[in-house]
mmCIF file of C-alpha atoms in Angstrom:
data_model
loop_
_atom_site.group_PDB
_atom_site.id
_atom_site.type_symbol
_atom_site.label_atom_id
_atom_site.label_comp_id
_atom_site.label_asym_id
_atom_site.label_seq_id
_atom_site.Cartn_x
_atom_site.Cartn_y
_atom_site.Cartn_z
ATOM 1 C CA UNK M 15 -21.395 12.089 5.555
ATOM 2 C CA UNK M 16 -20.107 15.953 6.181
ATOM 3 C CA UNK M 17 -16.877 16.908 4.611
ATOM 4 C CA UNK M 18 -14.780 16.262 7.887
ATOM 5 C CA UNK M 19 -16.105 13.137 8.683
ATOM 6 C CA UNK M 20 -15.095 9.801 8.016
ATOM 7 C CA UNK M 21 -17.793 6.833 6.980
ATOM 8 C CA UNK M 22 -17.173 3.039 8.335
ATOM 9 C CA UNK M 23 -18.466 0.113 6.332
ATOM 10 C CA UNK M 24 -18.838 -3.773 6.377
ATOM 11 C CA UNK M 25 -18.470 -5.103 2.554
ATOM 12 C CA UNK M 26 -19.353 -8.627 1.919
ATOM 13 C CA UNK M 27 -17.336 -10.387 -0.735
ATOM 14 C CA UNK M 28 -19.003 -12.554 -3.379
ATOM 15 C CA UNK M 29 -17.731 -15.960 -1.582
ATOM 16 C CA UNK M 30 -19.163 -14.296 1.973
ATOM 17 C CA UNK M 31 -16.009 -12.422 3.330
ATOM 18 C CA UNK M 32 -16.510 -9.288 5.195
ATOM 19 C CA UNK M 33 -13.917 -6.170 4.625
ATOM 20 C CA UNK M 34 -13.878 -3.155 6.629
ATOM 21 C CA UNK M 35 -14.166 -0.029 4.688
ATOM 22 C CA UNK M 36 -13.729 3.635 4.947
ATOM 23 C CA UNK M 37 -14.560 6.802 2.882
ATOM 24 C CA UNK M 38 -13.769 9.919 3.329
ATOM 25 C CA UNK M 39 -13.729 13.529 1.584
ATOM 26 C CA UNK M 40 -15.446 14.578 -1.104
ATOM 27 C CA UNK M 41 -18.309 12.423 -1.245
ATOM 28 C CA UNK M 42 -19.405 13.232 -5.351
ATOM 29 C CA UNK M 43 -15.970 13.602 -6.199
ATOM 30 C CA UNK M 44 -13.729 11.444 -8.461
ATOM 31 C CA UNK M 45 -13.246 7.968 -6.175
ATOM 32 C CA UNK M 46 -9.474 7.071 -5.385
ATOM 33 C CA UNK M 47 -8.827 3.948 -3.831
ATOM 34 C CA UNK M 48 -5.837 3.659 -1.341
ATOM 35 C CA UNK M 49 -4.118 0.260 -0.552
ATOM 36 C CA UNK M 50 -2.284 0.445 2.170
ATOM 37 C CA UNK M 51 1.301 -0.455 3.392
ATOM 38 C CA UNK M 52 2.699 -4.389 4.433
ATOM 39 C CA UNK M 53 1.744 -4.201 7.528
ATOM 40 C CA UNK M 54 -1.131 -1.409 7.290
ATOM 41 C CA UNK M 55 -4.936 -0.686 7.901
ATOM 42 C CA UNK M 56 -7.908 1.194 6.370
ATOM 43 C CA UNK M 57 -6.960 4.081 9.183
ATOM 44 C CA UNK M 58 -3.763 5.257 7.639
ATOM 45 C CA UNK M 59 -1.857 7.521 7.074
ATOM 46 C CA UNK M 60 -3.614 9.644 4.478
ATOM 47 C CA UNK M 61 -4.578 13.185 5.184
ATOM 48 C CA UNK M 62 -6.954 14.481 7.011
ATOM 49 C CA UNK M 63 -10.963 14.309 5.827
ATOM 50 C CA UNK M 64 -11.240 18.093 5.392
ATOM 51 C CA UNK M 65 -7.570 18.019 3.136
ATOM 52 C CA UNK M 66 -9.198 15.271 1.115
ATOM 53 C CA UNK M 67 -12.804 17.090 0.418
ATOM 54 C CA UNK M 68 -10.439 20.078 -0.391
ATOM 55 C CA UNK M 69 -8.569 18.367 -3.275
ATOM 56 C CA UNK M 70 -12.036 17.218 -4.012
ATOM 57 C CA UNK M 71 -11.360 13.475 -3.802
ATOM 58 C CA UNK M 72 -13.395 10.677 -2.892
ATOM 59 C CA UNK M 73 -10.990 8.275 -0.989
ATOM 60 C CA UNK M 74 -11.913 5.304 -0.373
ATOM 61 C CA UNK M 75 -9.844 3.050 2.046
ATOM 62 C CA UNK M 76 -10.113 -0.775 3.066
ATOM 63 C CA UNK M 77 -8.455 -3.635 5.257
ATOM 64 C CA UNK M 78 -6.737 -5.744 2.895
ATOM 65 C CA UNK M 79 -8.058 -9.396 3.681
ATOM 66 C CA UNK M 80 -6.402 -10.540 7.686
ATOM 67 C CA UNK M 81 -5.869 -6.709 8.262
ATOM 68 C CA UNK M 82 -8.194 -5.086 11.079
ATOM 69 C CA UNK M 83 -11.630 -5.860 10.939
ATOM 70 C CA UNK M 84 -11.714 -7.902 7.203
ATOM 71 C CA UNK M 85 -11.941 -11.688 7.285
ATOM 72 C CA UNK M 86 -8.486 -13.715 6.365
ATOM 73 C CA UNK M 87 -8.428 -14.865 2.500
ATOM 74 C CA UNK M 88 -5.768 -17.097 2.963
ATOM 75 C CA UNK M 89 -3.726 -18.484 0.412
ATOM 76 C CA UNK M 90 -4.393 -14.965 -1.240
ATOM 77 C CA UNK M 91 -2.566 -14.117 -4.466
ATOM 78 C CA UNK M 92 -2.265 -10.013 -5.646
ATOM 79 C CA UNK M 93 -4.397 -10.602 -8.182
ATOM 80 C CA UNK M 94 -7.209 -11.245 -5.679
ATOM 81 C CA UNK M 95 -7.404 -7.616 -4.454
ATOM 82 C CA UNK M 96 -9.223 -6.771 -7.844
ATOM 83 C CA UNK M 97 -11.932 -8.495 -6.873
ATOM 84 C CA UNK M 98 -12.521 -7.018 -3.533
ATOM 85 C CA UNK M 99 -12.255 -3.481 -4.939
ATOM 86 C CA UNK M 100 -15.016 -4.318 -7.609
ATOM 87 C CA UNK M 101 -16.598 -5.600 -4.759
ATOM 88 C CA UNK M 102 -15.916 -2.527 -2.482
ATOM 89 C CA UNK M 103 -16.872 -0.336 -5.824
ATOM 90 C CA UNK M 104 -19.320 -2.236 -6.612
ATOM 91 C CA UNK M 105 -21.493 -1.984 -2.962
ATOM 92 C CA UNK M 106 -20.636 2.275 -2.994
ATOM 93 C CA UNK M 107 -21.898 2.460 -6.688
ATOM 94 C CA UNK M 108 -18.654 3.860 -8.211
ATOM 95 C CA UNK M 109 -18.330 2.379 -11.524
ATOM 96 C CA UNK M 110 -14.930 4.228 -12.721
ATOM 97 C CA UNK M 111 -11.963 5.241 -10.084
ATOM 98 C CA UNK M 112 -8.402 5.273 -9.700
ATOM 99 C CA UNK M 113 -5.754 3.666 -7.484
ATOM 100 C CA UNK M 114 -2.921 4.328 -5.471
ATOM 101 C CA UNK M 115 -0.747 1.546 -3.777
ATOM 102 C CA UNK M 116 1.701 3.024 -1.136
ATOM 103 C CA UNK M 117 4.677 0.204 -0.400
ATOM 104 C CA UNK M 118 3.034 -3.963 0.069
ATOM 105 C CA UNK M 119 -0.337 -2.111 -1.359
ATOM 106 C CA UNK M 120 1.627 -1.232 -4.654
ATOM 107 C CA UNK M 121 1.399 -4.529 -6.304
ATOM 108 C CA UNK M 122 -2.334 -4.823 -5.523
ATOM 109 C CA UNK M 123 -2.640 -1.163 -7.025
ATOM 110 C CA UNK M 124 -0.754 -2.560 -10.003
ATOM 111 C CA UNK M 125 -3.396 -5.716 -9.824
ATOM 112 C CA UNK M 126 -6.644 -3.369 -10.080
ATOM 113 C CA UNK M 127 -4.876 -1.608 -13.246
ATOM 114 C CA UNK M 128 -4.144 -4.849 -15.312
ATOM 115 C CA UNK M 129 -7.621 -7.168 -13.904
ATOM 116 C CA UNK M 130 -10.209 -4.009 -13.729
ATOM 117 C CA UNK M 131 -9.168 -2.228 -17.500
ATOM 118 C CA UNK M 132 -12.648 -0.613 -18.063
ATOM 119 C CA UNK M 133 -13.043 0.924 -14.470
ATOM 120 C CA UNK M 134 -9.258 1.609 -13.554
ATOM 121 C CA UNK M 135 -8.891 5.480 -14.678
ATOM 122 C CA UNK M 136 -5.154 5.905 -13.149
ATOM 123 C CA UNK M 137 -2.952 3.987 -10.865
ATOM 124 C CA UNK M 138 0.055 5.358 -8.762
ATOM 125 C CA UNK M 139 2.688 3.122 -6.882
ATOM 126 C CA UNK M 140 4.503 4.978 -4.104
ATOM 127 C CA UNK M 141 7.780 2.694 -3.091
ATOM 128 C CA UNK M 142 6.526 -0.174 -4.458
ATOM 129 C CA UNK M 143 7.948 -3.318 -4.871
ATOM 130 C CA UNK M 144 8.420 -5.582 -8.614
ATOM 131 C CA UNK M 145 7.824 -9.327 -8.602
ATOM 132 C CA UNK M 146 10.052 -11.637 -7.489
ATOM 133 C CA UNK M 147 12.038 -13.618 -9.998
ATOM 134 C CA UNK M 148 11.834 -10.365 -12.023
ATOM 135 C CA UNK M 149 14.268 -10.663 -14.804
ATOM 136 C CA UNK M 150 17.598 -8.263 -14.934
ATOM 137 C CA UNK M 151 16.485 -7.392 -11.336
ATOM 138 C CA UNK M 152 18.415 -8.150 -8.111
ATOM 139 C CA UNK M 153 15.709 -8.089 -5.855
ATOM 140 C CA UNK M 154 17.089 -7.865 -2.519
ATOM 141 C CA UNK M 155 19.695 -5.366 -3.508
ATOM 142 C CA UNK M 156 19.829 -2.476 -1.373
ATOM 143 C CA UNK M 157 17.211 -3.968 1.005
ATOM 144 C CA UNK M 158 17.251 -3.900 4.654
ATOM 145 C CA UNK M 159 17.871 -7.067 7.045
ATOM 146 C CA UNK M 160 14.233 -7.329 8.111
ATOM 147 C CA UNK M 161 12.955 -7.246 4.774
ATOM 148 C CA UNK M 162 15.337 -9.856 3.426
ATOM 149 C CA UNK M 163 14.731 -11.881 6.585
ATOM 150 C CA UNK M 164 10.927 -11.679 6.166
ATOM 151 C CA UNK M 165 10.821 -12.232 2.164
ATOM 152 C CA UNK M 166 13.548 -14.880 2.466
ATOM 153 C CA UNK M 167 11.515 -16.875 5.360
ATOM 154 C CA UNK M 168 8.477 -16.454 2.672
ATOM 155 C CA UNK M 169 10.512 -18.726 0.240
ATOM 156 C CA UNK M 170 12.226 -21.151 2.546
ATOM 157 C CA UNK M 171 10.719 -21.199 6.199
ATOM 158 C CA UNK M 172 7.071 -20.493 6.432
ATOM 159 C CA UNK M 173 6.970 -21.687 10.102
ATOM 160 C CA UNK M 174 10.023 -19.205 11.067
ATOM 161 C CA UNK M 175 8.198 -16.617 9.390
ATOM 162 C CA UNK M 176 5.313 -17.084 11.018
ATOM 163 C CA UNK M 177 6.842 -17.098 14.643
ATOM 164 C CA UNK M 178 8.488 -13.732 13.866
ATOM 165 C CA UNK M 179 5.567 -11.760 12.900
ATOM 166 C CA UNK M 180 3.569 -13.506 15.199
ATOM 167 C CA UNK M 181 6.086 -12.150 18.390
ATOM 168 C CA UNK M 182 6.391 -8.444 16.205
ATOM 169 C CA UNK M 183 2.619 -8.394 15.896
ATOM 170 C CA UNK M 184 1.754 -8.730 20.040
ATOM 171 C CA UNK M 185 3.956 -6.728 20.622
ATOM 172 C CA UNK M 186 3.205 -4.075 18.079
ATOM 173 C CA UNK M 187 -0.541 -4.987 19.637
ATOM 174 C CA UNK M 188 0.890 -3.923 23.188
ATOM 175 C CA UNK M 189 2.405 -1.068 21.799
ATOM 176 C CA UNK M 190 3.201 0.229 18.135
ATOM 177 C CA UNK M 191 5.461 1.898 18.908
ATOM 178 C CA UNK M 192 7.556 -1.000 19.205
ATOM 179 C CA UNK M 193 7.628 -1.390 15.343
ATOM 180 C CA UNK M 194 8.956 1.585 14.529
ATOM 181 C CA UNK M 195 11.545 1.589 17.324
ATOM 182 C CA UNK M 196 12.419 -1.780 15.755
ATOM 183 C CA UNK M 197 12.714 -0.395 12.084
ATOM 184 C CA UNK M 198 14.363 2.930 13.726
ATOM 185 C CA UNK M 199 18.062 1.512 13.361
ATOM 186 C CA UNK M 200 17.461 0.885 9.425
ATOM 187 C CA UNK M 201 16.052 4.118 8.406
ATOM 188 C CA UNK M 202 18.279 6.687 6.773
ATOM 189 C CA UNK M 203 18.008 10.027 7.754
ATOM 190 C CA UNK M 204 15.725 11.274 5.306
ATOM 191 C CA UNK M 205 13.115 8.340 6.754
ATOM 192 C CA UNK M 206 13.964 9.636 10.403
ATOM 193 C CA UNK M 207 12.459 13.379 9.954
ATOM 194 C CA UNK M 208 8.936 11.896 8.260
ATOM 195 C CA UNK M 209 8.645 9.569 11.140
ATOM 196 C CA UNK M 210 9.756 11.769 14.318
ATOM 197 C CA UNK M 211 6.950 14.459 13.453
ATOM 198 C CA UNK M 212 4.973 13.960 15.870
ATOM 199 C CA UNK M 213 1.665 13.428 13.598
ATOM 200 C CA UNK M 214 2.626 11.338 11.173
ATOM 201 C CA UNK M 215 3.898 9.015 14.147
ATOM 202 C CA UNK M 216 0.686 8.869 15.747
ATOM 203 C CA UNK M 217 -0.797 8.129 11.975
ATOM 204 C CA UNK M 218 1.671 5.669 11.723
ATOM 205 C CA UNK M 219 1.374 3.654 15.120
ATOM 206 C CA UNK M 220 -2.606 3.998 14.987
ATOM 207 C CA UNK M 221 -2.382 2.380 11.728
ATOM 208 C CA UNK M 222 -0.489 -0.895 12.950
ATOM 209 C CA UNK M 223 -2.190 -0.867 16.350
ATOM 210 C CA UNK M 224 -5.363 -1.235 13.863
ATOM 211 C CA UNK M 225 -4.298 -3.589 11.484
ATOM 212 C CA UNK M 226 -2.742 -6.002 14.234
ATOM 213 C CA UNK M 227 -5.271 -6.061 16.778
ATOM 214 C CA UNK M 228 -6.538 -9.445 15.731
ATOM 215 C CA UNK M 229 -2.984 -10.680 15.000
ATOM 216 C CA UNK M 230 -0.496 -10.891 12.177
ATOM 217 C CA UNK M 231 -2.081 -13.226 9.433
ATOM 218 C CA UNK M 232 -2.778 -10.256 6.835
ATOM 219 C CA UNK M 233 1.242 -9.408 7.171
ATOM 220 C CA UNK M 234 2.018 -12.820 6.563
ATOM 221 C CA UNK M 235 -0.327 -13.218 3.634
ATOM 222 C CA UNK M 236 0.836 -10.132 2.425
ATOM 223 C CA UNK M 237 4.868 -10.994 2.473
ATOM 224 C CA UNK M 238 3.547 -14.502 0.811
ATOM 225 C CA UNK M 239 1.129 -13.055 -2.201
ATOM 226 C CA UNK M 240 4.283 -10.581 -2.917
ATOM 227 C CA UNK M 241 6.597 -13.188 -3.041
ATOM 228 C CA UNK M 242 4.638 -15.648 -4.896
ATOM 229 C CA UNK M 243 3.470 -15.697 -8.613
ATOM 230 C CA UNK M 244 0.910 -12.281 -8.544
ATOM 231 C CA UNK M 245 -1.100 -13.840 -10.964
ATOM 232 C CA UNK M 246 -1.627 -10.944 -13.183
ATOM 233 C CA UNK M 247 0.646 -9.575 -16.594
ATOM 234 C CA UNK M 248 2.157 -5.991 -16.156
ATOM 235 C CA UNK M 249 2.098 -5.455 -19.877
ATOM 236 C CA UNK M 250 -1.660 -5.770 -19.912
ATOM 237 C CA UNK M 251 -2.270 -2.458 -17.757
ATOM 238 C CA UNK M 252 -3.439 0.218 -19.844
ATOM 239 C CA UNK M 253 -3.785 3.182 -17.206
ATOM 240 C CA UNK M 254 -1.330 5.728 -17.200
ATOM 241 C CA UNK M 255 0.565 4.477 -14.431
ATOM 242 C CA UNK M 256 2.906 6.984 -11.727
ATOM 243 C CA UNK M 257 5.976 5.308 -10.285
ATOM 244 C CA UNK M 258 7.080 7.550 -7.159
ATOM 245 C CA UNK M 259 10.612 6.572 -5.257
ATOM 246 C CA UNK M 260 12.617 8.340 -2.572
ATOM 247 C CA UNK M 261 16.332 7.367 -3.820
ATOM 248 C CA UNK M 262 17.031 6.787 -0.344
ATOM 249 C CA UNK M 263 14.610 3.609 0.093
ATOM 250 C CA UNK M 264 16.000 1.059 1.811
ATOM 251 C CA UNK M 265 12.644 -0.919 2.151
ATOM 252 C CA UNK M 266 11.519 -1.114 -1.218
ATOM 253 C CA UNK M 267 14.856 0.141 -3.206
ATOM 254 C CA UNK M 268 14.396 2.219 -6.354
ATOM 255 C CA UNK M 269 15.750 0.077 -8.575
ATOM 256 C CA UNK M 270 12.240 -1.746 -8.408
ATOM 257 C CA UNK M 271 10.378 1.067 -9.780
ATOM 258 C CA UNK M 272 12.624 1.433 -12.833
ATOM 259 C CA UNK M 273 12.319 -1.899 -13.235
ATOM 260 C CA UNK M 274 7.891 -1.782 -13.376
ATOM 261 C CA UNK M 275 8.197 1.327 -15.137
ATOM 262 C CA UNK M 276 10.278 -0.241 -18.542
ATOM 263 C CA UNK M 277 7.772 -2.895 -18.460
ATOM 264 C CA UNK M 278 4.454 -1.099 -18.214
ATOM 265 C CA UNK M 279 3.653 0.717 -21.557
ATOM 266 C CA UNK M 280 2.106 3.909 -20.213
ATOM 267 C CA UNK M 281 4.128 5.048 -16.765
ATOM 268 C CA UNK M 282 6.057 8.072 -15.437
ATOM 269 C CA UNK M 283 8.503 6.977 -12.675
ATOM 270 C CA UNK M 284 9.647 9.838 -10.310
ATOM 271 C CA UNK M 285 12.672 9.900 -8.522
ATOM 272 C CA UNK M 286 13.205 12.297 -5.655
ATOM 273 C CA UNK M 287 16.517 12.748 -3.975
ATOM 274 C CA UNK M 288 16.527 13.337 -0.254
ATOM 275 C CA UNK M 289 13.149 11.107 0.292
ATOM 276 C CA UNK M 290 13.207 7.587 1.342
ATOM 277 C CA UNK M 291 10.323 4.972 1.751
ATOM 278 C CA UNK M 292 8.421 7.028 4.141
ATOM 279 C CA UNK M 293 8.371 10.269 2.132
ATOM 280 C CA UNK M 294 5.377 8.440 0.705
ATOM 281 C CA UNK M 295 2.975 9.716 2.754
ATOM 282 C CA UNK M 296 4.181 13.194 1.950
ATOM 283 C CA UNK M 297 3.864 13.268 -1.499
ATOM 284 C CA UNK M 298 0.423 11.596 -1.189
ATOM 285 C CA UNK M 299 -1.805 14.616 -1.460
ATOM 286 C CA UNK M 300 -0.309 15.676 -4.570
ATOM 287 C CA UNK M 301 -0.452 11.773 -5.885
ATOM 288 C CA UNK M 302 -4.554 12.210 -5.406
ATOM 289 C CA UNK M 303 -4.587 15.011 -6.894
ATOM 290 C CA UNK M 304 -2.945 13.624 -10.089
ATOM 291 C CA UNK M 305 -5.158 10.511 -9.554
ATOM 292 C CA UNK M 306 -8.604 12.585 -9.234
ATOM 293 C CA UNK M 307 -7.594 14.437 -13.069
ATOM 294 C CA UNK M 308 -7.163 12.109 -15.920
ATOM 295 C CA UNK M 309 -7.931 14.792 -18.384
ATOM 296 C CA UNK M 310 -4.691 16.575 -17.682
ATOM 297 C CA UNK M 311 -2.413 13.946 -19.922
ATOM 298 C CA UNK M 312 0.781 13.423 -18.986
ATOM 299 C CA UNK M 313 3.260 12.266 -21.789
ATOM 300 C CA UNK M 314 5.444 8.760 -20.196
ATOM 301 C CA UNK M 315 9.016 9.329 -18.476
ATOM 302 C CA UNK M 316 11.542 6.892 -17.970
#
């Protein structure tokens, strides 16, 4: 692999599922392991190959299970995407890394960190979301319509649920932009300028074109494992954890990150005015690099 290119591979699981994988950057640097967004891909958006060998990281991306080219796990809980990073790790020969969860991917970050202690190094959640049912938390406050509808459908109408992302998938399939024209009247204004430049839109709508081709059961096995018992105890992860939030977030609202970060004994949680949910993939470069130097300690915010 040169440091511009990208490398594509086929993992197979322990119980004989395949998940599509892709590495890029700094092939003998320290291995980071993105999860990607509810719905996302392997594809996106991260930076560019040649930024990543730069900040000398090792990323490693994947298709959580339903997503793009990996085989459905259905019935998947959170906790489950532990196991197909050890696997993933496992078949590159990294034994140590760290992860980053950007948005649905945050929880499964959060599941490496407490299941994988020995080989977790850091974790980072970028607008992530806290269980539901999570004491001293209202967890739709501050959310927007779709995500209510969708996580509310996940508790009471499974069928509905389906038939929504079901129509929202072929049509993102037909076109993706359709998804973000269909989030467009939700966003604040701080969400607008990240997604009308005009790269980060075609990072965006590559990514759900990807992870929607074959239809929308990793989306809907996503919004079920988050709103569903994650099978996992926060209290057991002991990474040093970074909790990043644009105030503005009205997909995953801030008050979720406070809420992870009083409960998890060794985590920062960062706040930034004028961002909302999609300044994630802004501050993402400087989240690797963080992620790629656990020598420089960092004493726990709140």
């Amino acid at each position: 692999m040169t440091r511009q290119d990208a490398a594509q591979r086929t993992v197979t699981t322990p119980d004989g599922r395949h998940l599509a994988v892709e590495t890029s950057g700094a092939p003998d640097g320290p291995a980071v392991f993105l999860l990607h967004g509810t719905p996302g891909s392997r594809s996106g958006p991260r930076p560019r190959g040649i930024v990543v060998y730069r900040l000398g990281v090792h990323l490693v991306c994947y298709d959580r299970p339903g997503y793009g080219d990996s085989h459905r796990h259905e019935g998947r809980r959170v906790a489950d995407a532990a196991a197909d990073v050890a696997a993933i790790a496992d078949d590159l020969g990294i034994e140590r890394f760290a992860v980053v969860g950007r948005s649905g991917g945050g929880p499964h970050a959060l599941a490496c960190a407490a299941l994988l202690p020995d080989r977790v190094t850091r974790a980072a959640v970028l607008v992530g979301l806290a269980p539901a049912g999570a004491p001293d938390l209202d967890w739709y406050a501050g959310m927007a319509e779709t995500n209510v509808e969708d996580y509310g459908q996940a508790d009471e109408d499974l069928t509905e649920l389906t038939l929504n992302l079901k129509v929202r998938a072929e049509e993102a399939r037909k076109d993706p932009m359709t998804l973000l024209d269909f989030l467009r009247p939700q966003l604040p204004e701080a969400d607008i300028r990240v997604v009308d430049d005009i790269a980060i839109r075609r990072l965006l709508t590559d990514m759900y074109s990807e992870a929607l081709r074959h239809g929308p059961e990793g989306w809907i096995d996503d919004v079920l494992a988050i709103r569903r018992g994650w099978g996992f105890d926060l209290g057991t992860i002991r990474a040093e954890v970074r909790l990043w939030h644009g105030e503005q977030d009205r997909f995953s609202p801030v008050e979720h990150s406070r809420w992870l970060a009083a409960r998890i004994s060794r985590a920062e949680v960062q706040v930034q005015p004028g961002a909302a949910h999609f300044g994630a993939v802004e501050i993402l470069p400087q989240t690797l690099t963080w992620l790629a130097n656990p020598e420089l300690a960092t004493s726990p915010r709140h």
